[in-house]
GROMACS .gro file of N, CA, C and O in nm:
model
  544
    1MET      N    1   5.172   1.176   7.303
    1MET     CA    2   5.246   1.068   7.366
    1MET      C    3   5.169   0.939   7.345
    1MET      O    4   5.048   0.938   7.334
    2SER      N    5   5.238   0.827   7.348
    2SER     CA    6   5.177   0.700   7.314
    2SER      C    7   5.122   0.624   7.435
    2SER      O    8   5.109   0.504   7.431
    3GLY      N    9   5.091   0.692   7.543
    3GLY     CA   10   5.034   0.627   7.659
    3GLY      C   11   5.135   0.568   7.755
    3GLY      O   12   5.099   0.508   7.854
    4ARG      N   13   5.262   0.582   7.724
    4ARG     CA   14   5.366   0.531   7.814
    4ARG      C   15   5.397   0.635   7.920
    4ARG      O   16   5.402   0.754   7.893
    5VAL      N   17   5.418   0.588   8.040
    5VAL     CA   18   5.451   0.677   8.152
    5VAL      C   19   5.597   0.658   8.186
    5VAL      O   20   5.644   0.547   8.205
    6SER      N   21   5.670   0.768   8.194
    6SER     CA   22   5.812   0.763   8.227
    6SER      C   23   5.829   0.736   8.377
    6SER      O   24   5.750   0.781   8.459
    7TRP      N   25   5.936   0.665   8.412
    7TRP     CA   26   5.966   0.639   8.553
    7TRP      C   27   6.036   0.757   8.618
    7TRP      O   28   6.058   0.758   8.737
    8ARG      N   29   6.072   0.855   8.539
    8ARG     CA   30   6.142   0.972   8.593
    8ARG      C   31   6.047   1.049   8.684
    8ARG      O   32   5.940   1.092   8.645
    9GLY      N   33   6.085   1.067   8.807
    9GLY     CA   34   6.002   1.139   8.902
    9GLY      C   35   5.893   1.054   8.965
    9GLY      O   36   5.812   1.105   9.040
   10VAL      N   37   5.889   0.925   8.932
   10VAL     CA   38   5.784   0.839   8.985
   10VAL      C   39   5.828   0.768   9.112
   10VAL      O   40   5.751   0.751   9.205
   11ILE      N   41   5.955   0.729   9.119
   11ILE     CA   42   6.003   0.655   9.236
   11ILE      C   43   6.039   0.754   9.346
   11ILE      O   44   6.124   0.840   9.328
   12PRO      N   45   5.972   0.746   9.460
   12PRO     CA   46   5.998   0.840   9.569
   12PRO      C   47   6.127   0.804   9.642
   12PRO      O   48   6.131   0.712   9.722
   13TRP      N   49   6.233   0.878   9.616
   13TRP     CA   50   6.364   0.845   9.673
   13TRP      C   51   6.367   0.859   9.824
   13TRP      O   52   6.443   0.790   9.891
   14TRP      N   53   6.285   0.947   9.884
   14TRP     CA   54   6.290   0.963  10.029
   14TRP      C   55   6.229   0.842  10.100
   14TRP      O   56   6.270   0.809  10.209
   15TYR      N   57   6.133   0.774  10.038
   15TYR     CA   58   6.079   0.653  10.098
   15TYR      C   59   6.181   0.539  10.089
   15TYR      O   60   6.199   0.463  10.182
   16VAL      N   61   6.247   0.528   9.976
   16VAL     CA   62   6.350   0.427   9.959
   16VAL      C   63   6.465   0.454  10.057
   16VAL      O   64   6.518   0.363  10.121
   17GLY      N   65   6.502   0.581  10.072
   17GLY     CA   66   6.605   0.619  10.168
   17GLY      C   67   6.566   0.584  10.310
   17GLY      O   68   6.648   0.537  10.390
   18GLY      N   69   6.440   0.609  10.345
   18GLY     CA   70   6.392   0.574  10.479
   18GLY      C   71   6.398   0.424  10.504
   18GLY      O   72   6.433   0.380  10.614
   19ALA      N   73   6.363   0.345  10.402
   19ALA     CA   74   6.371   0.200  10.416
   19ALA      C   75   6.515   0.154  10.436
   19ALA      O   76   6.544   0.069  10.521
   20VAL      N   77   6.607   0.213  10.362
   20VAL     CA   78   6.748   0.177  10.375
   20VAL      C   79   6.800   0.217  10.513
   20VAL      O   80   6.870   0.140  10.580
   21VAL      N   81   6.767   0.339  10.558
   21VAL     CA   82   6.811   0.384  10.691
   21VAL      C   83   6.755   0.293  10.799
   21VAL      O   84   6.827   0.254  10.892
   22THR      N   85   6.628   0.256  10.788
   22THR     CA   86   6.567   0.167  10.887
   22THR      C   87   6.639   0.033  10.892
   22THR      O   88   6.668  -0.019  11.000
   23LEU      N   89   6.670  -0.022  10.776
   23LEU     CA   90   6.738  -0.150  10.772
   23LEU      C   91   6.881  -0.141  10.827
   23LEU      O   92   6.923  -0.223  10.908
   24VAL      N   93   6.954  -0.037  10.785
   24VAL     CA   94   7.094  -0.023  10.829
   24VAL      C   95   7.101  -0.001  10.980
   24VAL      O   96   7.180  -0.065  11.050
   25VAL      N   97   7.018   0.089  11.032
   25VAL     CA   98   7.019   0.114  11.176
   25VAL      C   99   6.975  -0.011  11.252
   25VAL      O  100   7.032  -0.045  11.356
   26GLY      N  101   6.876  -0.081  11.200
   26GLY     CA  102   6.832  -0.204  11.266
   26GLY      C  103   6.941  -0.310  11.271
   26GLY      O  104   6.958  -0.378  11.372
   27VAL      N  105   7.017  -0.322  11.164
   27VAL     CA  106   7.125  -0.421  11.161
   27VAL      C  107   7.238  -0.380  11.256
   27VAL      O  108   7.291  -0.462  11.331
   28PHE      N  109   7.276  -0.252  11.255
   28PHE     CA  110   7.386  -0.208  11.340
   28PHE      C  111   7.351  -0.208  11.488
   28PHE      O  112   7.436  -0.230  11.572
   29LEU      N  113   7.226  -0.181  11.522
   29LEU     CA  114   7.187  -0.178  11.662
   29LEU      C  115   7.132  -0.312  11.713
   29LEU      O  116   7.088  -0.322  11.826
   30HIS      N  117   7.136  -0.413  11.628
   30HIS     CA  118   7.078  -0.541  11.666
   30HIS      C  119   7.147  -0.600  11.789
   30HIS      O  120   7.081  -0.654  11.877
   31ASP      N  121   7.277  -0.588  11.798
   31ASP     CA  122   7.349  -0.645  11.912
   31ASP      C  123   7.331  -0.564  12.040
   31ASP      O  124   7.315  -0.619  12.148
   32SER      N  125   7.333  -0.431  12.029
   32SER     CA  126   7.327  -0.350  12.151
   32SER      C  127   7.185  -0.331  12.203
   32SER      O  128   7.163  -0.332  12.324
   33LEU      N  129   7.088  -0.313  12.115
   33LEU     CA  130   6.950  -0.292  12.161
   33LEU      C  131   6.855  -0.404  12.120
   33LEU      O  132   6.735  -0.393  12.142
   34ASN      N  133   6.907  -0.507  12.056
   34ASN     CA  134   6.825  -0.619  12.010
   34ASN      C  135   6.711  -0.570  11.921
   34ASN      O  136   6.594  -0.600  11.944
   35VAL      N  137   6.744  -0.493  11.820
   35VAL     CA  138   6.644  -0.434  11.731
   35VAL      C  139   6.594  -0.538  11.633
   35VAL      O  140   6.672  -0.607  11.569
   36SER      N  141   6.464  -0.546  11.619
   36SER     CA  142   6.404  -0.632  11.518
   36SER      C  143   6.405  -0.557  11.385
   36SER      O  144   6.371  -0.440  11.378
   37THR      N  145   6.443  -0.624  11.278
   37THR     CA  146   6.445  -0.560  11.146
   37THR      C  147   6.314  -0.582  11.071
   37THR      O  148   6.302  -0.541  10.956
   38SER      N  149   6.214  -0.640  11.134
   38SER     CA  150   6.087  -0.665  11.066
   38SER      C  151   6.012  -0.539  11.025
   38SER      O  152   5.940  -0.542  10.925
   39PRO      N  153   6.022  -0.425  11.096
   39PRO     CA  154   5.950  -0.306  11.049
   39PRO      C  155   5.995  -0.254  10.914
   39PRO      O  156   5.928  -0.172  10.852
   40VAL      N  157   6.110  -0.301  10.864
   40VAL     CA  158   6.152  -0.261  10.730
   40VAL      C  159   6.049  -0.308  10.628
   40VAL      O  160   6.028  -0.245  10.524
   41LEU      N  161   5.980  -0.418  10.659
   41LEU     CA  162   5.879  -0.471  10.567
   41LEU      C  163   5.760  -0.376  10.549
   41LEU      O  164   5.687  -0.387  10.452
   42MET      N  165   5.741  -0.281  10.642
   42MET     CA  166   5.631  -0.185  10.628
   42MET      C  167   5.655  -0.090  10.510
   42MET      O  168   5.561  -0.032  10.458
   43TRP      N  169   5.780  -0.072  10.471
   43TRP     CA  170   5.812   0.022  10.364
   43TRP      C  171   5.769  -0.028  10.228
   43TRP      O  172   5.736   0.052  10.140
   44GLY      N  173   5.772  -0.159  10.204
   44GLY     CA  174   5.741  -0.213  10.072
   44GLY      C  175   5.604  -0.172  10.020
   44GLY      O  176   5.592  -0.115   9.911
   45PRO      N  177   5.498  -0.199  10.096
   45PRO     CA  178   5.366  -0.158  10.049
   45PRO      C  179   5.353  -0.006  10.034
   45PRO      O  180   5.288   0.043   9.942
   46MET      N  181   5.417   0.069  10.123
   46MET     CA  182   5.409   0.215  10.114
   46MET      C  183   5.472   0.265   9.985
   46MET      O  184   5.415   0.349   9.915
   47ILE      N  185   5.590   0.213   9.952
   47ILE     CA  186   5.657   0.254   9.829
   47ILE      C  187   5.575   0.210   9.707
   47ILE      O  188   5.558   0.287   9.612
   48GLY      N  189   5.523   0.089   9.710
   48GLY     CA  190   5.442   0.040   9.599
   48GLY      C  191   5.316   0.123   9.576
   48GLY      O  192   5.282   0.156   9.462
   49MET      N  193   5.248   0.159   9.684
   49MET     CA  194   5.127   0.242   9.669
   49MET      C  195   5.162   0.380   9.616
   49MET      O  196   5.089   0.436   9.533
   50GLU      N  197   5.273   0.436   9.661
   50GLU     CA  198   5.313   0.569   9.615
   50GLU      C  199   5.350   0.567   9.467
   50GLU      O  200   5.313   0.657   9.393
   51VAL      N  201   5.423   0.465   9.424
   51VAL     CA  202   5.458   0.454   9.283
   51VAL      C  203   5.332   0.440   9.199
   51VAL      O  204   5.317   0.504   9.094
   52ARG      N  205   5.237   0.358   9.245
   52ARG     CA  206   5.111   0.341   9.171
   52ARG      C  207   5.034   0.473   9.162
   52ARG      O  208   4.983   0.509   9.057
   53GLN      N  209   5.027   0.548   9.273
   53GLN     CA  210   4.957   0.676   9.273
   53GLN      C  211   5.024   0.775   9.179
   53GLN      O  212   4.956   0.849   9.109
   54ARG      N  213   5.155   0.778   9.178
   54ARG     CA  214   5.226   0.872   9.090
   54ARG      C  215   5.208   0.835   8.943
   54ARG      O  216   5.192   0.923   8.859
   55ARG      N  217   5.211   0.707   8.913
   55ARG     CA  218   5.189   0.666   8.773
   55ARG      C  219   5.047   0.699   8.730
   55ARG      O  220   5.025   0.745   8.620
   56LEU      N  221   4.950   0.677   8.818
   56LEU     CA  222   4.811   0.710   8.788
   56LEU      C  223   4.795   0.860   8.769
   56LEU      O  224   4.727   0.905   8.676
   57ALA      N  225   4.858   0.939   8.855
   57ALA     CA  226   4.850   1.084   8.843
   57ALA      C  227   4.914   1.131   8.713
   57ALA      O  228   4.860   1.220   8.645
   58ALA      N  229   5.028   1.072   8.676
   58ALA     CA  230   5.093   1.110   8.551
   58ALA      C  231   5.009   1.072   8.431
   58ALA      O  232   4.996   1.149   8.336
   59LYS      N  233   4.948   0.954   8.435
   59LYS     CA  234   4.864   0.910   8.325
   59LYS      C  235   4.739   0.996   8.315
   59LYS      O  236   4.699   1.036   8.207
   60THR      N  237   4.676   1.026   8.428
   60THR     CA  238   4.557   1.110   8.430
   60THR      C  239   4.589   1.250   8.382
   60THR      O  240   4.513   1.311   8.307
   61ASP      N  241   4.704   1.301   8.424
   61ASP     CA  242   4.745   1.436   8.384
   61ASP      C  243   4.771   1.442   8.235
   61ASP      O  244   4.742   1.542   8.171
   62GLN      N  245   4.823   1.336   8.175
   62GLN     CA  246   4.849   1.334   8.032
   62GLN      C  247   4.721   1.327   7.951
   62GLN      O  248   4.712   1.385   7.844
   63THR      N  249   4.621   1.258   8.001
   63THR     CA  250   4.501   1.237   7.921
   63THR      C  251   4.397   1.347   7.941
   63THR      O  252   4.337   1.393   7.845
   64SER      N  253   4.375   1.389   8.064
   64SER     CA  254   4.264   1.482   8.087
   64SER      C  255   4.305   1.613   8.152
   64SER      O  256   4.220   1.694   8.184
   65ARG      N  257   4.433   1.633   8.176
   65ARG     CA  258   4.484   1.753   8.242
   65ARG      C  259   4.430   1.769   8.384
   65ARG      O  260   4.436   1.875   8.441
   66ARG      N  261   4.375   1.664   8.440
   66ARG     CA  262   4.332   1.664   8.580
   66ARG      C  263   4.400   1.549   8.649
   66ARG      O  264   4.387   1.436   8.608
   67SER      N  265   4.471   1.579   8.753
   67SER     CA  266   4.538   1.473   8.825
   67SER      C  267   4.487   1.470   8.969
   67SER      O  268   4.442   1.572   9.021
   68PRO      N  269   4.493   1.354   9.033
   68PRO     CA  270   4.452   1.347   9.173
   68PRO      C  271   4.539   1.437   9.260
   68PRO      O  272   4.653   1.463   9.228
   69ALA      N  273   4.480   1.484   9.368
   69ALA     CA  274   4.556   1.570   9.460
   69ALA      C  275   4.672   1.491   9.517
   69ALA      O  276   4.657   1.379   9.563
   70ALA      N  277   4.789   1.550   9.512
   70ALA     CA  278   4.909   1.484   9.563
   70ALA      C  279   4.967   1.566   9.676
   70ALA      O  280   4.949   1.687   9.683
   71MET      N  281   5.037   1.498   9.763
   71MET     CA  282   5.104   1.565   9.873
   71MET      C  283   5.226   1.639   9.818
   71MET      O  284   5.296   1.586   9.732
   72PRO      N  285   5.252   1.761   9.864
   72PRO     CA  286   5.373   1.831   9.819
   72PRO      C  287   5.498   1.752   9.855
   72PRO      O  288   5.500   1.677   9.953
   73GLN      N  289   5.604   1.771   9.776
   73GLN     CA  290   5.726   1.693   9.797
   73GLN      C  291   5.787   1.718   9.934
   73GLN      O  292   5.839   1.626   9.997
   74ARG      N  293   5.782   1.841   9.981
   74ARG     CA  294   5.839   1.870  10.113
   74ARG      C  295   5.764   1.793  10.222
   74ARG      O  296   5.824   1.736  10.313
   75ALA      N  297   5.632   1.789  10.211
   75ALA     CA  298   5.552   1.715  10.309
   75ALA      C  299   5.580   1.565  10.301
   75ALA      O  300   5.583   1.496  10.402
   76GLU      N  301   5.600   1.514  10.180
   76GLU     CA  302   5.632   1.372  10.164
   76GLU      C  303   5.766   1.338  10.230
   76GLU      O  304   5.780   1.235  10.294
   77ALA      N  305   5.864   1.426  10.212
   77ALA     CA  306   5.995   1.401  10.273
   77ALA      C  307   5.987   1.404  10.425
   77ALA      O  308   6.047   1.322  10.494
   78ILE      N  309   5.909   1.497  10.480
   78ILE     CA  310   5.889   1.504  10.625
   78ILE      C  311   5.817   1.379  10.674
   78ILE      O  312   5.853   1.319  10.775
   79PHE      N  313   5.716   1.337  10.600
   79PHE     CA  314   5.642   1.216  10.635
   79PHE      C  315   5.734   1.093  10.633
   79PHE      O  316   5.726   1.008  10.721
   80ALA      N  317   5.824   1.086  10.535
   80ALA     CA  318   5.918   0.974  10.528
   80ALA      C  319   6.011   0.974  10.649
   80ALA      O  320   6.041   0.869  10.705
   81GLY      N  321   6.054   1.093  10.692
   81GLY     CA  322   6.138   1.100  10.811
   81GLY      C  323   6.064   1.057  10.936
   81GLY      O  324   6.118   0.986  11.021
   82LEU      N  325   5.939   1.099  10.948
   82LEU     CA  326   5.859   1.058  11.064
   82LEU      C  327   5.833   0.908  11.062
   82LEU      O  328   5.838   0.841  11.165
   83PHE      N  329   5.807   0.855  10.944
   83PHE     CA  330   5.780   0.712  10.934
   83PHE      C  331   5.907   0.631  10.961
   83PHE      O  332   5.900   0.521  11.015
   84THR      N  333   6.024   0.686  10.926
   84THR     CA  334   6.150   0.620  10.957
   84THR      C  335   6.167   0.610  11.108
   84THR      O  336   6.202   0.504  11.161
   85SER      N  337   6.140   0.720  11.177
   85SER     CA  338   6.148   0.719  11.323
   85SER      C  339   6.050   0.619  11.383
   85SER      O  340   6.084   0.543  11.474
   86LEU      N  341   5.928   0.616  11.331
   86LEU     CA  342   5.827   0.524  11.381
   86LEU      C  343   5.869   0.379  11.357
   86LEU      O  344   5.856   0.294  11.446
   87ALA      N  345   5.919   0.349  11.238
   87ALA     CA  346   5.961   0.212  11.207
   87ALA      C  347   6.076   0.168  11.296
   87ALA      O  348   6.078   0.054  11.345
   88LEU      N  349   6.172   0.257  11.320
   88LEU     CA  350   6.283   0.222  11.409
   88LEU      C  351   6.234   0.200  11.551
   88LEU      O  352   6.277   0.108  11.620
   89GLY      N  353   6.143   0.286  11.598
   89GLY     CA  354   6.089   0.270  11.733
   89GLY      C  355   6.013   0.140  11.750
   89GLY      O  356   6.028   0.070  11.850
   90VAL      N  357   5.933   0.106  11.649
   90VAL     CA  358   5.859  -0.021  11.655
   90VAL      C  359   5.956  -0.138  11.654
   90VAL      O  360   5.937  -0.236  11.727
   91GLY      N  361   6.061  -0.129  11.573
   91GLY     CA  362   6.161  -0.237  11.569
   91GLY      C  363   6.231  -0.254  11.702
   91GLY      O  364   6.254  -0.366  11.747
   92ILE      N  365   6.265  -0.143  11.766
   92ILE     CA  366   6.332  -0.152  11.896
   92ILE      C  367   6.237  -0.208  12.001
   92ILE      O  368   6.275  -0.293  12.082
   93LEU      N  369   6.111  -0.162  11.999
   93LEU     CA  370   6.015  -0.215  12.096
   93LEU      C  371   5.987  -0.363  12.073
   93LEU      O  372   5.974  -0.440  12.169
   94LEU      N  373   5.976  -0.405  11.947
   94LEU     CA  374   5.955  -0.547  11.919
   94LEU      C  375   6.074  -0.630  11.966
   94LEU      O  376   6.056  -0.738  12.023
   95GLY      N  377   6.194  -0.580  11.941
   95GLY     CA  378   6.313  -0.651  11.988
   95GLY      C  379   6.319  -0.658  12.140
   95GLY      O  380   6.364  -0.757  12.197
   96PHE      N  381   6.272  -0.553  12.207
   96PHE     CA  382   6.271  -0.550  12.354
   96PHE      C  383   6.166  -0.646  12.409
   96PHE      O  384   6.193  -0.723  12.501
   97LEU      N  385   6.047  -0.645  12.351
   97LEU     CA  386   5.938  -0.727  12.404
   97LEU      C  387   5.953  -0.875  12.371
   97LEU      O  388   5.916  -0.961  12.451
   98PHE      N  389   6.004  -0.906  12.254
   98PHE     CA  390   6.012  -1.046  12.211
   98PHE      C  391   6.157  -1.092  12.200
   98PHE      O  392   6.197  -1.153  12.102
   99SER      N  393   6.235  -1.062  12.301
   99SER     CA  394   6.374  -1.103  12.302
   99SER      C  395   6.383  -1.254  12.320
   99SER      O  396   6.333  -1.308  12.418
  100LEU      N  397   6.445  -1.320  12.223
  100LEU     CA  398   6.457  -1.465  12.230
  100LEU      C  399   6.596  -1.510  12.274
  100LEU      O  400   6.621  -1.628  12.292
  101ASP      N  401   6.688  -1.413  12.290
  101ASP     CA  402   6.825  -1.448  12.326
  101ASP      C  403   6.839  -1.490  12.471
  101ASP      O  404   6.916  -1.578  12.505
  102ASP      N  405   6.767  -1.425  12.559
  102ASP     CA  406   6.776  -1.458  12.701
  102ASP      C  407   6.638  -1.446  12.765
  102ASP      O  408   6.543  -1.400  12.704
  103ALA      N  409   6.628  -1.487  12.888
  103ALA     CA  410   6.497  -1.488  12.955
  103ALA      C  411   6.449  -1.348  12.989
  103ALA      O  412   6.332  -1.320  12.983
  104ARG      N  413   6.540  -1.258  13.026
  104ARG     CA  414   6.498  -1.123  13.059
  104ARG      C  415   6.504  -1.035  12.934
  104ARG      O  416   6.593  -1.049  12.852
  105PRO      N  417   6.410  -0.943  12.919
  105PRO     CA  418   6.402  -0.867  12.795
  105PRO      C  419   6.512  -0.764  12.775
  105PRO      O  420   6.528  -0.713  12.667
  106GLY      N  421   6.589  -0.726  12.872
  106GLY     CA  422   6.694  -0.626  12.851
  106GLY      C  423   6.706  -0.534  12.970
  106GLY      O  424   6.645  -0.554  13.073
  107ASP      N  425   6.785  -0.431  12.953
  107ASP     CA  426   6.811  -0.342  13.065
  107ASP      C  427   6.729  -0.213  13.060
  107ASP      O  428   6.753  -0.123  13.137
  108GLY      N  429   6.639  -0.197  12.971
  108GLY     CA  430   6.554  -0.079  12.967
  108GLY      C  431   6.594   0.024  12.865
  108GLY      O  432   6.513   0.110  12.829
  109ARG      N  433   6.717   0.021  12.815
  109ARG     CA  434   6.757   0.118  12.712
  109ARG      C  435   6.672   0.104  12.587
  109ARG      O  436   6.634   0.203  12.526
  110ALA      N  437   6.643  -0.019  12.551
  110ALA     CA  438   6.562  -0.043  12.431
  110ALA      C  439   6.420   0.010  12.450
  110ALA      O  440   6.362   0.068  12.358
  111ALA      N  441   6.365  -0.009  12.568
  111ALA     CA  442   6.229   0.040  12.593
  111ALA      C  443   6.223   0.192  12.584
  111ALA      O  444   6.132   0.248  12.524
  112VAL      N  445   6.321   0.258  12.641
  112VAL     CA  446   6.323   0.405  12.638
  112VAL      C  447   6.344   0.454  12.496
  112VAL      O  448   6.273   0.543  12.447
  113ALA      N  449   6.442   0.398  12.425
  113ALA     CA  450   6.471   0.441  12.288
  113ALA      C  451   6.353   0.415  12.196
  113ALA      O  452   6.314   0.501  12.115
  114GLY      N  453   6.293   0.297  12.206
  114GLY     CA  454   6.179   0.265  12.122
  114GLY      C  455   6.060   0.355  12.149
  114GLY      O  456   5.993   0.401  12.057
  115THR      N  457   6.034   0.381  12.277
  115THR     CA  458   5.921   0.467  12.312
  115THR      C  459   5.942   0.609  12.260
  115THR      O  460   5.850   0.670  12.205
  116VAL      N  461   6.063   0.660  12.273
  116VAL     CA  462   6.092   0.795  12.223
  116VAL      C  463   6.076   0.801  12.072
  116VAL      O  464   6.014   0.894  12.018
  117LEU      N  465   6.128   0.702  12.000
  117LEU     CA  466   6.118   0.703  11.855
  117LEU      C  467   5.975   0.683  11.805
  117LEU      O  468   5.940   0.729  11.697
  118VAL      N  469   5.892   0.615  11.883
  118VAL     CA  470   5.751   0.601  11.845
  118VAL      C  471   5.674   0.729  11.876
  118VAL      O  472   5.587   0.771  11.801
  119LEU      N  473   5.706   0.794  11.988
  119LEU     CA  474   5.632   0.913  12.029
  119LEU      C  475   5.665   1.037  11.946
  119LEU      O  476   5.579   1.125  11.932
  120ILE      N  477   5.785   1.047  11.891
  120ILE     CA  478   5.822   1.166  11.812
  120ILE      C  479   5.723   1.190  11.698
  120ILE      O  480   5.669   1.300  11.686
  121PRO      N  481   5.695   1.091  11.610
  121PRO     CA  482   5.599   1.116  11.502
  121PRO      C  483   5.459   1.147  11.555
  121PRO      O  484   5.388   1.231  11.499
  122LEU      N  485   5.419   1.081  11.663
  122LEU     CA  486   5.285   1.105  11.716
  122LEU      C  487   5.271   1.248  11.769
  122LEU      O  488   5.169   1.313  11.750
  123ILE      N  489   5.375   1.298  11.836
  123ILE     CA  490   5.371   1.435  11.887
  123ILE      C  491   5.370   1.536  11.773
  123ILE      O  492   5.295   1.634  11.776
  124VAL      N  493   5.450   1.512  11.670
  124VAL     CA  494   5.454   1.604  11.556
  124VAL      C  495   5.319   1.607  11.485
  124VAL      O  496   5.266   1.714  11.453
  125VAL      N  497   5.260   1.492  11.460
  125VAL     CA  498   5.130   1.487  11.393
  125VAL      C  499   5.021   1.551  11.479
  125VAL      O  500   4.936   1.624  11.429
  126ALA      N  501   5.024   1.527  11.610
  126ALA     CA  502   4.927   1.591  11.699
  126ALA      C  503   4.941   1.743  11.697
  126ALA      O  504   4.842   1.816  11.697
  127GLY      N  505   5.065   1.791  11.692
  127GLY     CA  506   5.088   1.935  11.683
  127GLY      C  507   5.036   1.993  11.553
  127GLY      O  508   4.975   2.101  11.552
  128ILE      N  509   5.057   1.923  11.443
  128ILE     CA  510   5.006   1.970  11.313
  128ILE      C  511   4.854   1.973  11.313
  128ILE      O  512   4.793   2.070  11.267
  129LEU      N  513   4.792   1.868  11.366
  129LEU     CA  514   4.645   1.865  11.371
  129LEU      C  515   4.590   1.974  11.462
  129LEU      O  516   4.488   2.036  11.430
  130ALA      N  517   4.656   1.998  11.574
  130ALA     CA  518   4.610   2.104  11.665
  130ALA      C  519   4.623   2.241  11.599
  130ALA      O  520   4.535   2.326  11.613
  131ARG      N  521   4.731   2.263  11.527
  131ARG     CA  522   4.750   2.390  11.458
  131ARG      C  523   4.645   2.412  11.349
  131ARG      O  524   4.592   2.519  11.332
  132ARG      N  525   4.613   2.305  11.276
  132ARG     CA  526   4.509   2.314  11.173
  132ARG      C  527   4.374   2.343  11.234
  132ARG      O  528   4.294   2.418  11.179
  133ARG      N  529   4.346   2.280  11.349
  133ARG     CA  530   4.218   2.301  11.414
  133ARG      C  531   4.204   2.445  11.462
  133ARG      O  532   4.097   2.503  11.457
  134MET      N  533   4.314   2.504  11.510
  134MET     CA  534   4.311   2.642  11.560
  134MET      C  535   4.294   2.742  11.445
  134MET      O  536   4.232   2.846  11.465
  135THR      N  537   4.347   2.713  11.327
  135THR     CA  538   4.337   2.807  11.215
  135THR      C  539   4.206   2.797  11.140
  135THR      O  540   4.166   2.889  11.072
  136SER      N  541   4.136   2.686  11.153
  136SER     CA  542   4.010   2.673  11.079
  136SER      C  543   3.889   2.698  11.165
  136SER      O  544   3.887   2.743  11.269
   0.00000   0.00000   0.00000
């Protein structure tokens, strides 16, 4: 091969999907829960770093048959789902805390929804770490 890396299999579709879901849900819930769409910006660097890592792994694999350790695809998809929940929760909490539409921040639905969406990934990751600690 002439040193060119194909884009096939390089772009992580689950991260792009998570960014789209975060943006769409943020836009649709903006009126009812005053959701901030700023957490969508967290996806850009994540997608860029992942694309860079995959291109580096593909290039390394082509030249020396050794590639950096990569996360399995199933784990990446689960991570993207957890990060989607986290981004939505942060957006809802930011919209609740920094509401500029009125003097009072809201009726509490946003605080509850945001807290639940932020805690779901933290509980899942804590459970995974606890399970790993018990097996090792």
